[in-house]
Coordinates of C-alpha atoms in Angstrom, one line a residue:
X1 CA -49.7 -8.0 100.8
X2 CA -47.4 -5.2 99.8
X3 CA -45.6 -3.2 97.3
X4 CA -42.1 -2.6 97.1
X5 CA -41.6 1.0 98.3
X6 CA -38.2 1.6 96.4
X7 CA -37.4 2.7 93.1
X8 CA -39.9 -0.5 91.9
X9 CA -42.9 1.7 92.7
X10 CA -41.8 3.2 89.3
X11 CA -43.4 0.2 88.1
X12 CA -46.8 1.1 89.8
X13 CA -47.4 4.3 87.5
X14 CA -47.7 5.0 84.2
X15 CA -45.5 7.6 82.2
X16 CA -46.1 11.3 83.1
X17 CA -45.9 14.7 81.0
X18 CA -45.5 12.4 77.6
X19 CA -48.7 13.3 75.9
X20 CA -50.1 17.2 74.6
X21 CA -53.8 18.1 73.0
X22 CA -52.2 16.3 69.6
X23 CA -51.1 13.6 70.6
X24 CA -53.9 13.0 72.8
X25 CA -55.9 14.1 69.7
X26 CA -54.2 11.4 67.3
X27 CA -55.1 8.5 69.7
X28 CA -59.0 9.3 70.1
X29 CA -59.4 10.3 66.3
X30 CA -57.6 6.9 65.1
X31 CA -59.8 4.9 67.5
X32 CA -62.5 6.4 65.8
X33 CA -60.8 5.3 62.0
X34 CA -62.6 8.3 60.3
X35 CA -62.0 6.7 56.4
X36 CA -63.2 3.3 57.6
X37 CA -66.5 5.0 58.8
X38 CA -67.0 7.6 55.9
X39 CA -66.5 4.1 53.4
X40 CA -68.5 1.3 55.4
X41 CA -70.4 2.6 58.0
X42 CA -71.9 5.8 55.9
X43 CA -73.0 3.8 52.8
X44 CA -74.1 0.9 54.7
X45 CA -76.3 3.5 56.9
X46 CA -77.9 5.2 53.4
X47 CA -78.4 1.3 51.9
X48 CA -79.6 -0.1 55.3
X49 CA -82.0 2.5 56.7
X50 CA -82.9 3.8 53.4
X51 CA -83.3 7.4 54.9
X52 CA -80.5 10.3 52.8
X53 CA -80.3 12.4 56.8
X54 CA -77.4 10.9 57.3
X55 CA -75.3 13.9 57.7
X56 CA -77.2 15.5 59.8
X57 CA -77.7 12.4 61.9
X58 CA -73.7 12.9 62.7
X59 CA -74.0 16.3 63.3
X60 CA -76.8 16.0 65.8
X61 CA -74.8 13.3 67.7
X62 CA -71.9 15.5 67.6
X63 CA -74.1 17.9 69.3
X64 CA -75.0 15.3 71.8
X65 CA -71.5 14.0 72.6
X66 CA -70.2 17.3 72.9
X67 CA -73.1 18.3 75.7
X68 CA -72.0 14.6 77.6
X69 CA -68.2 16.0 77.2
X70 CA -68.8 18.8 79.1
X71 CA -69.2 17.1 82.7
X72 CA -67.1 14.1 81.1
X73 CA -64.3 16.4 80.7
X74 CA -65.1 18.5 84.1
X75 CA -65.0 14.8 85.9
X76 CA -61.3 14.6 84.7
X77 CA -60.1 17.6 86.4
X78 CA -61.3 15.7 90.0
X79 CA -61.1 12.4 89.0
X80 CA -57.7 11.1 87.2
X81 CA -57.6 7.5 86.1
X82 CA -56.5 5.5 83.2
X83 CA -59.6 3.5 84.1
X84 CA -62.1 6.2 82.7
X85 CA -65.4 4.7 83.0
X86 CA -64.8 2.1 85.9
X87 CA -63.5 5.2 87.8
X88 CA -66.2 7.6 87.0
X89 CA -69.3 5.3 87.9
X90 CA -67.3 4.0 91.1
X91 CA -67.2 7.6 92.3
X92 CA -70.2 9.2 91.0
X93 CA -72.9 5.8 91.8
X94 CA -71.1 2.9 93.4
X95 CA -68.3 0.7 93.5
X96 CA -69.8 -2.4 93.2
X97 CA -71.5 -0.7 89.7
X98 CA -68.3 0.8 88.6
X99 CA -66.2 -3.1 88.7
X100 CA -69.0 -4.0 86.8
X101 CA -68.5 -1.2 84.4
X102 CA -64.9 -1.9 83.9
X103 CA -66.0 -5.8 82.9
X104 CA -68.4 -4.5 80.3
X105 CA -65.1 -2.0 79.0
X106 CA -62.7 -4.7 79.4
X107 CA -65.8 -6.6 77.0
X108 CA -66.2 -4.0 74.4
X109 CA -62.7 -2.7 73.9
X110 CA -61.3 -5.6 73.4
X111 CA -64.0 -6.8 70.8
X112 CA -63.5 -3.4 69.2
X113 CA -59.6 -4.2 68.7
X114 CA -59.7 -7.8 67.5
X115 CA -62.8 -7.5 65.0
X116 CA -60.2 -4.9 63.2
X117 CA -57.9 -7.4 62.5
X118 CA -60.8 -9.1 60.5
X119 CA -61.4 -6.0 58.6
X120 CA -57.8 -5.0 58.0
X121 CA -56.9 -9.0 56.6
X122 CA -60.1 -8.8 54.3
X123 CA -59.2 -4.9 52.9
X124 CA -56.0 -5.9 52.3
X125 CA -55.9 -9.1 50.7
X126 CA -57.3 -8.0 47.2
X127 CA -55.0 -5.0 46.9
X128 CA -52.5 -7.3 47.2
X129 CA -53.5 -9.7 44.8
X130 CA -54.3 -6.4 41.7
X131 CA -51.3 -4.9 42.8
X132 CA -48.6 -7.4 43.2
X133 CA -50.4 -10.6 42.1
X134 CA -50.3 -12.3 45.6
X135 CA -53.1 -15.0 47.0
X136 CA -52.3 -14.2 50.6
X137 CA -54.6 -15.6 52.9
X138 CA -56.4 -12.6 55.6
X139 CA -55.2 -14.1 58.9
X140 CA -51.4 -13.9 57.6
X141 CA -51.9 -10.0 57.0
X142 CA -53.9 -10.0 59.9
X143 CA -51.2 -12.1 61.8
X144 CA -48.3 -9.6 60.4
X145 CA -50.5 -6.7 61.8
X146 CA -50.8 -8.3 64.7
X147 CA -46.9 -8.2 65.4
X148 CA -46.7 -4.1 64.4
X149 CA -49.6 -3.9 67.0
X150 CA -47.7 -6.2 69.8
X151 CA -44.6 -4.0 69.4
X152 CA -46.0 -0.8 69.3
X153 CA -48.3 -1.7 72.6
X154 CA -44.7 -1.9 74.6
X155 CA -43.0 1.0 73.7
X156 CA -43.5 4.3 75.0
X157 CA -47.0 5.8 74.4
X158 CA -45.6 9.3 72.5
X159 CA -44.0 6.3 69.8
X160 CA -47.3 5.1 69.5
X161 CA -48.7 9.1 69.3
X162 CA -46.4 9.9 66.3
X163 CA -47.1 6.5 64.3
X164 CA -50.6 7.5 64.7
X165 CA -50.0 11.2 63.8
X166 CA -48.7 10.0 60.5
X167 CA -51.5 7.6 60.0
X168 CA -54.2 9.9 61.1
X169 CA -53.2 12.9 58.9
X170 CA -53.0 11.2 55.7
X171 CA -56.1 9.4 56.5
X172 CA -57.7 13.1 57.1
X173 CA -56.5 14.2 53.6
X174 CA -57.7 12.4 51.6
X175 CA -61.4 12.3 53.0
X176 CA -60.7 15.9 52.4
X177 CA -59.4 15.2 48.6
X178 CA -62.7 13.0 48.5
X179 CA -65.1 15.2 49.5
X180 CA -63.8 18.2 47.6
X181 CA -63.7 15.9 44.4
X182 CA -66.9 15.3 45.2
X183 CA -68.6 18.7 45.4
X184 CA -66.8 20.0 42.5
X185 CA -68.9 17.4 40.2
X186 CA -72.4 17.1 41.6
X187 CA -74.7 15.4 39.9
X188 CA -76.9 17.3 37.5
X189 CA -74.3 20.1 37.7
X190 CA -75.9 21.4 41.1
X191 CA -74.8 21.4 44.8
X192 CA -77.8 20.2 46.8
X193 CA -78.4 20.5 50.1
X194 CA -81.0 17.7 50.9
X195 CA -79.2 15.4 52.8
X196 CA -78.6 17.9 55.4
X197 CA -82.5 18.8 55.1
X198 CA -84.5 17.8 59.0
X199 CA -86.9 16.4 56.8
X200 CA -85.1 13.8 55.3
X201 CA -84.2 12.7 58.7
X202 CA -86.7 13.1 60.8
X203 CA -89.1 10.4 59.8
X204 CA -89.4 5.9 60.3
X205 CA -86.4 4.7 60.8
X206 CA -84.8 8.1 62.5
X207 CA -83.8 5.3 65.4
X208 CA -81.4 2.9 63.0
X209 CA -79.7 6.2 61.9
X210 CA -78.9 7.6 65.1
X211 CA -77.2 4.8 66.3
X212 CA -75.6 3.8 63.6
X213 CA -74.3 7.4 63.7
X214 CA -73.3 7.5 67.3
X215 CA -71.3 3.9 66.9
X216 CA -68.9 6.0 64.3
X217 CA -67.8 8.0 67.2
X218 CA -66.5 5.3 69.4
X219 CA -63.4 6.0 70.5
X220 CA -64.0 9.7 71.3
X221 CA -64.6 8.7 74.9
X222 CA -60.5 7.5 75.2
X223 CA -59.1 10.9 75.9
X224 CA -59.6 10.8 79.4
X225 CA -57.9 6.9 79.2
X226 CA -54.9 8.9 79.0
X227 CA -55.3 11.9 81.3
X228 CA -52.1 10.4 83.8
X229 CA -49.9 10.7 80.4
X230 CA -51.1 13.6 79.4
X231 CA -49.5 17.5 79.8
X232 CA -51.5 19.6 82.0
X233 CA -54.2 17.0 81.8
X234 CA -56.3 19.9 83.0
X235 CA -56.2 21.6 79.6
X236 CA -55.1 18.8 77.7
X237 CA -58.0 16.3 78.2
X238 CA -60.7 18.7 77.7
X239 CA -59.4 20.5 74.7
X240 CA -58.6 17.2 72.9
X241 CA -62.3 15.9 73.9
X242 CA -63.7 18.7 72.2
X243 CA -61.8 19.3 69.1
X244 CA -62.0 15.0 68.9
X245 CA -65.6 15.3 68.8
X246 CA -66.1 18.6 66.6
X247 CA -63.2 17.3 63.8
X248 CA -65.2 13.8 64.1
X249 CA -68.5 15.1 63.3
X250 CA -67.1 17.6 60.8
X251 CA -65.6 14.7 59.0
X252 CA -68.5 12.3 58.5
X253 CA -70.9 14.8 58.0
X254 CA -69.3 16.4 55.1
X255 CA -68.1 12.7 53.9
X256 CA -71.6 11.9 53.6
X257 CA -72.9 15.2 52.0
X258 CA -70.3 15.3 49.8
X259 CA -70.7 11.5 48.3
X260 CA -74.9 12.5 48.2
X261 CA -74.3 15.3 46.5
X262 CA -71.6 13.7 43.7
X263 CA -74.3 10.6 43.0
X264 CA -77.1 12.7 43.7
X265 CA -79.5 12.9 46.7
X266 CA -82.3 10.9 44.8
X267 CA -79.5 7.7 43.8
X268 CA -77.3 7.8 46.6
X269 CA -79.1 4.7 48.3
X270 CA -79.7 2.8 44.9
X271 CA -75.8 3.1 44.8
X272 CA -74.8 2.6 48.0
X273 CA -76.5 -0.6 48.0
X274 CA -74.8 -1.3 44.9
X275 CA -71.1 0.1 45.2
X276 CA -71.0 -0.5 49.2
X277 CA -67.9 0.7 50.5
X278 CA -66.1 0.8 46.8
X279 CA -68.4 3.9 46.3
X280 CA -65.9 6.9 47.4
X281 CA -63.2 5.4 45.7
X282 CA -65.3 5.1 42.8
X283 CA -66.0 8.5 42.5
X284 CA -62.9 9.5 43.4
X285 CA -61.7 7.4 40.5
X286 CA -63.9 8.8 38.3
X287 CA -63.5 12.7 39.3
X288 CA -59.7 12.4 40.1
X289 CA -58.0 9.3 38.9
X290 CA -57.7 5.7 39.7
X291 CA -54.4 6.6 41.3
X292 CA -56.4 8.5 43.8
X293 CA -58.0 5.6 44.4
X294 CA -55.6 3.4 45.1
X295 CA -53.9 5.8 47.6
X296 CA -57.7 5.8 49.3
X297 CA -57.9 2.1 49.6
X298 CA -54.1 1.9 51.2
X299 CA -55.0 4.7 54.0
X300 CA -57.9 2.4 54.7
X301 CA -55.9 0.2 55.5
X302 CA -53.4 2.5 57.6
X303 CA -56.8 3.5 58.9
X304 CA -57.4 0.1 59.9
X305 CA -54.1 -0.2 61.7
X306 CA -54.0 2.9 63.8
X307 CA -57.5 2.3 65.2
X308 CA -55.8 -1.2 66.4
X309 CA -53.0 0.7 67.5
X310 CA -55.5 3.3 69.4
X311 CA -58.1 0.7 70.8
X312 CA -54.6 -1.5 72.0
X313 CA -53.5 1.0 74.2
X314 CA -57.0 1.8 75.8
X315 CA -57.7 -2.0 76.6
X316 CA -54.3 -2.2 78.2
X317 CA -54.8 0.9 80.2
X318 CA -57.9 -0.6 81.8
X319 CA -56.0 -3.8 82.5
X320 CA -53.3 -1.8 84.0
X321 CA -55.9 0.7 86.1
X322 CA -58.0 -2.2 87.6
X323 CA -54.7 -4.3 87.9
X324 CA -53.0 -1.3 89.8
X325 CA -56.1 -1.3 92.1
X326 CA -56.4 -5.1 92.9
X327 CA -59.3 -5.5 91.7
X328 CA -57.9 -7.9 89.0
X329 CA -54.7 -9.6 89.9
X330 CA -51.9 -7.5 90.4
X331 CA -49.5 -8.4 88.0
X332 CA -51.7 -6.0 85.7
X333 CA -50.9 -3.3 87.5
X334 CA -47.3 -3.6 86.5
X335 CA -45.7 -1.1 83.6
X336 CA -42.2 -1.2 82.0
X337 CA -39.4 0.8 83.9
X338 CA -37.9 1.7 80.4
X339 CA -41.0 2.5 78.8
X340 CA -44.0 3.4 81.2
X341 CA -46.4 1.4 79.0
X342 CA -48.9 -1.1 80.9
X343 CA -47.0 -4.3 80.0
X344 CA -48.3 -7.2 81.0
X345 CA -51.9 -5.4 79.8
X346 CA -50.1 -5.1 76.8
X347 CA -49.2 -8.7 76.3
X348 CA -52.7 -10.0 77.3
X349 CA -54.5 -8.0 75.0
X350 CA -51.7 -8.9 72.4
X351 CA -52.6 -12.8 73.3
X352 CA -56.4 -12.5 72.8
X353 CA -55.9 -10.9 69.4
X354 CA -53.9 -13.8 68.8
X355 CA -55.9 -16.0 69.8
X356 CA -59.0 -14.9 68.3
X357 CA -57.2 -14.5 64.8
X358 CA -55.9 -18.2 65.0
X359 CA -59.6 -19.4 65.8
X360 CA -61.5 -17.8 62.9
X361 CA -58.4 -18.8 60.4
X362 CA -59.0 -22.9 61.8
X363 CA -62.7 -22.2 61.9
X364 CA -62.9 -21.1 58.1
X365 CA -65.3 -18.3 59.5
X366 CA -66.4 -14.8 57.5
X367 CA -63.2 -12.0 58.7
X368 CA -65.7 -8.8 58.0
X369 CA -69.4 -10.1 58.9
X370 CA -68.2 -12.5 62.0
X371 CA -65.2 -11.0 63.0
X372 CA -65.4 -7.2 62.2
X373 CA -69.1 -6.6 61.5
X374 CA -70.6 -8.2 64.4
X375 CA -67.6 -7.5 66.6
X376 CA -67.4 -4.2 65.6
X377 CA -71.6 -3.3 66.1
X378 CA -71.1 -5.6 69.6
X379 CA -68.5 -3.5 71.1
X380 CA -69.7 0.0 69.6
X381 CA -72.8 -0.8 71.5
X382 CA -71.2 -2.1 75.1
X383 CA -69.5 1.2 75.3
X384 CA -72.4 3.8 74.0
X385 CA -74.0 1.7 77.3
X386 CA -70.9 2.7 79.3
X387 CA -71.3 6.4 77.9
X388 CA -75.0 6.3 79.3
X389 CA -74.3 5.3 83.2
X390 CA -71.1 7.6 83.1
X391 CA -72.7 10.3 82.3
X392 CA -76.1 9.4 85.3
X393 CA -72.4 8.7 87.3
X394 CA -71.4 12.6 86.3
X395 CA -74.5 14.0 87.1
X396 CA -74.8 12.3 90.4
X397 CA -71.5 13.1 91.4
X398 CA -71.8 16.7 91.5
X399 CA -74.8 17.0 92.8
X400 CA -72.7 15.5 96.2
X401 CA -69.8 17.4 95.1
X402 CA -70.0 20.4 93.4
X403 CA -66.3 20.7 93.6
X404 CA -66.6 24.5 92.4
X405 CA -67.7 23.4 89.1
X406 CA -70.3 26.1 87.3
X407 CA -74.2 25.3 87.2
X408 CA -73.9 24.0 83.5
X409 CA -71.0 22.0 83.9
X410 CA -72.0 20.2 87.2
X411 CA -76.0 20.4 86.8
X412 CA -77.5 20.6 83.1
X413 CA -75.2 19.6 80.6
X414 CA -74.7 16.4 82.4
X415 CA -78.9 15.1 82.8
X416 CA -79.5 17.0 79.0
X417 CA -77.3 14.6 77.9
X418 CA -78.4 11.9 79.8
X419 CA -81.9 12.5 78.7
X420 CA -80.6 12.3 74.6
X421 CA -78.1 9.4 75.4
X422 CA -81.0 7.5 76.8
X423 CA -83.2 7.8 73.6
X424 CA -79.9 6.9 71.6
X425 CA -79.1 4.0 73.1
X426 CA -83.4 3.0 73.2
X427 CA -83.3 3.6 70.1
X428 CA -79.7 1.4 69.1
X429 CA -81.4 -1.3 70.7
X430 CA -84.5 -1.4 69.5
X431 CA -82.8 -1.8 66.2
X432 CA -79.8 -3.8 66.9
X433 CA -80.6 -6.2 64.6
X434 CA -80.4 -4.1 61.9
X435 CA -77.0 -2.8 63.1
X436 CA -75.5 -6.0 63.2
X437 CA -77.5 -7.1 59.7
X438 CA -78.8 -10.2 60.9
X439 CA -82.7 -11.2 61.4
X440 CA -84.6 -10.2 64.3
X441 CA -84.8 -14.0 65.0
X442 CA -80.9 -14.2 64.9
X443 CA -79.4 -15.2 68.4
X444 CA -77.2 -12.1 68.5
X445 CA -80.3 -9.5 68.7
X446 CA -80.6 -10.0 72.6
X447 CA -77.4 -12.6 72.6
X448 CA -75.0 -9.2 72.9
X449 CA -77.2 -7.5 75.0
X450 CA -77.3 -10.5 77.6
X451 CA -73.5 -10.6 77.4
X452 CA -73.4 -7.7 78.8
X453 CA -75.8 -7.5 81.5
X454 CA -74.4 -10.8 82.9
X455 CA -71.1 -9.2 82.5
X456 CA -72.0 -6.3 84.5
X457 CA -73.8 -8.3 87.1
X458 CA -70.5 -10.8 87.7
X459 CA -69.0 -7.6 88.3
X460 CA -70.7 -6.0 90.2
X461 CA -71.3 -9.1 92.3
X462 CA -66.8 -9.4 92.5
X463 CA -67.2 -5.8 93.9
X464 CA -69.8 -7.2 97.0
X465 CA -66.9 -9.6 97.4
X466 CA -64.4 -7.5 97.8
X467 CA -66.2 -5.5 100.0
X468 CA -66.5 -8.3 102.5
X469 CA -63.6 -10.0 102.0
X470 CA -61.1 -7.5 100.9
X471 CA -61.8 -3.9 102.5
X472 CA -58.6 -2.3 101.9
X473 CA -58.9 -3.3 98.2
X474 CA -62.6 -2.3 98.0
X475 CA -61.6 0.8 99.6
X476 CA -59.0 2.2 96.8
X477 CA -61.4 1.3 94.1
X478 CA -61.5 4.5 91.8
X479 CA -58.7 5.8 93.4
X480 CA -56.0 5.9 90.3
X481 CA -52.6 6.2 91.3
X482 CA -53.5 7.3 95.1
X483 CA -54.7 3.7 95.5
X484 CA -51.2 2.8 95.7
X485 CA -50.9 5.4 98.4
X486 CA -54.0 4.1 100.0
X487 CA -52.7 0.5 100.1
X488 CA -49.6 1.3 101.2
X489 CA -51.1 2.9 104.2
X490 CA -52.7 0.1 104.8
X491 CA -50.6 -2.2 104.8
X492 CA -48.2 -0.7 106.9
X493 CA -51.3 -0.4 109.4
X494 CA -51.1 -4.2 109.3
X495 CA -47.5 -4.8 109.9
X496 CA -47.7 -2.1 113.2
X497 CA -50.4 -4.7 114.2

């Protein structure tokens, strides 16, 4: 088989020089939906777990994601592919291993990306019903959503960036407004600092909080998604990784203190459990106005929509990276002369949100606990696995190819943060039950887990195929865009034969 070698070989490639450090920026921050997190995931963490560390918790897995950036990051400048993961643990452990890595991605983006469209038909429904006095069911805003998502997936991917930038900024200011609110009335007319105290995390239950603080940050990880987009992706990748990762962990972690220290450090999990997710837009009802408010619980839903728009684009890139490389048919592999975006990725992923929204809306099921929640948690926890082997995938990789990286980039920020990804992801599973709020009976505690390990296993079991049956395929796995060179060569081999 071969590809045309005309002007369709724009086709083959993805567009280039579209993408800086902001736009780059906008994409990973919105996958990470920053107000969504600071609203559910923070208040369900203080009524779940109990514990009032939570803002340290995010700090300290800032810390830890920002160590695991450093060779993640330093990979990118020797390793370019839209297919992030699947290309890192091809080249740094196995092939075999890194199919079965793009499986478990392909898995857990694209239950990241549907469960929001449970979330954003369930937050929007009763604004509006109190604002415009309309009964509107949550798949038909979910269905309308869908259709903004389906048309921004094929246009070019700097559209995408400034819809996001909007989104994103607005969403940023007014956690900002929140939190600022929120410090200038503590409770008991005194800023407290306990929240952020070691002590108040460092105790039972220090393993629910940790993971349930590292799941926040999905979507850091996507930077590098977009490195054959990206300007300079030398400087571009890294700097958006980092300043993703810092601006994340700044975000939460003074979202958190700042709700703690408005309630009070000694009530904040009585009213967590109480308010859930209404309680920042309580207070900032009560310390600002309910307009505030109301502005709050529309960027959620903006919030809502750009991480859809973010996790969209990443799914469709994997498609388009494994497609481009024959490891999944190559009609993937395919992007839009006018546009450069992964089309047919595009429209797959655009049909399984379809899909999914049309079976829960016949099915009568729960949009945020069996949609979002348990989507959400299931797909949060497939890639912190991905993070884990990418970053054994790193370390291994240098030590064959030092590539003229330096000792910390190549050596020991890669197996430090191995070591603390490790106890993270021990830890997220020895508590997944509480993540996903079901029973430790329920058949999702080791149902998920499963999934994914028999995922993984097909995959890597496709790759032993293709070894044998498929060389030239097998031998551009990982490749990115010189695969296409690679096969060519190959194929031309065959028709000298």
């Amino acid at each position: 088989m071969s590809y045309p070698r005309t002007q369709s070989n724009l086709s083959l490639a993805l567009a280039e020089d579209r993408l800086g450090i902001p736009s780059v920026l906008f994409f990973v921050m919105s996958a990470a939906t920053p107000l969504t997190v600071v609203a559910g995931v923070v208040t369900t963490g203080f009524a779940v777990t109990g514990l009032i560390g939570i803002p340290l918790a995010f700090i300290i897995i800032g810390l830890v994601l920002g160590l695991f950036s450093v060779g993640y990051v330093a990979m990118a400048r020797h390793v370019v592919n839209a297919g992030a993961f699947y290309a890192y643990i091809s080249q740094g452990l196995s092939k075999p291993l890194g199919v079965g890595g793009s499986w478990v991605a392909l898995l857990a983006y694209n239950a990241l990306q549907v469960g929001l469209y449970g979330l954003i038909g369930a937050a929007t429904q009763p604004l509006l019903l109190q604002w415009f006095d309309l009964d509107v069911k949550w798949w038909v805003i979910a269905l309308v959503a869908w259709a903004i998502v389906a048309v921004l997936g094929l246009q070019q991917v700097d559209v995408n960036s400034k819809v996001l930038a909007v989104l994103l900024v607005t969403e940023v200011l007014v956690i900002l407004v929140f939190s600022i609110a929120d410090l200038g009335n503590p409770a008991g007319g005194t800023i407290t600092f306990d929240t952020l105290a070691p002590g108040n995390l460092f105790t039972s239950g220090i393993g629910a909080v940790l993971a349930l603080a590292v799941l926040g940050f999905v979507g850091f990880e996507s930077s590098v998604v977009f490195s054959e987009e990206a300007r300079d992706p030398r400087r571009t990748v890294p700097t958006a990784t980092y300043l993703s990762v810092a601006l994340i962990a700044g975000l939460y972690a003074l979202g958190s203190w700042a709700m703690s220290v408005a309630v009070g450090p000694d009530q904040i999990v009585a009213q967590s459990g109480q308010q859930q997710s209404e309680l920042p837009f309580n207070l900032a009802a009560q310390h600002i106005g309910t307009w505030i408010a109301d502005v709050g619980h529309a960027l959620l839903v903006t919030s809502i929509l750009a991480a859809m728009i973010s996790f969209h684009n990443t799914t469709a890139r994997y498609m388009f990276a494994l497609g481009r490389e024959r490891v999944l048919p190559p009609a993937l592999g395919r992007t839009s002369h006018r546009t450069g975006s992964p089309v047919v990725g595009s429209m797959i992923q655009t049909a399984v949100g379809l899909a999914v929204i049309v079976i829960y809306a016949i099915g009568g099921w729960n949009p945020v606990v069996n949609l979002f929640y348990w989507g959400g948690t299931a797909g949060g926890m497939g890639v912190l696995l991905l993070i884990l082997i990418t970053s054994v995938a790193v370390g291994v990789f240098f030590a064959r190819n030092p590539s003229g990286e330096t000792t910390w980039r190549r050596a020991v920020a890669p197996w430090l943060a191995t070591v603390a990804l490790a106890i993270v992801v021990f830890f997220g599973l020895r508590n997944f039950a509480t993540l996903l709020g079901v029973p430790e009976d329920h058949p999702l505690r080791w149902g998920v887990p499963i999934v994914y390990l028999i995922t993984v296993l097909l995959g890597i079991i496709w790759g032993l195929v293709l070894r044998s049956s498929r060389p030239e395929v097998y031998a551009t796995i990982g490749l990115g865009a010189r695969s296409v060179t690679v096969s060519a060569s190959a194929d031309t081999e065959v028709i000298a034969r």
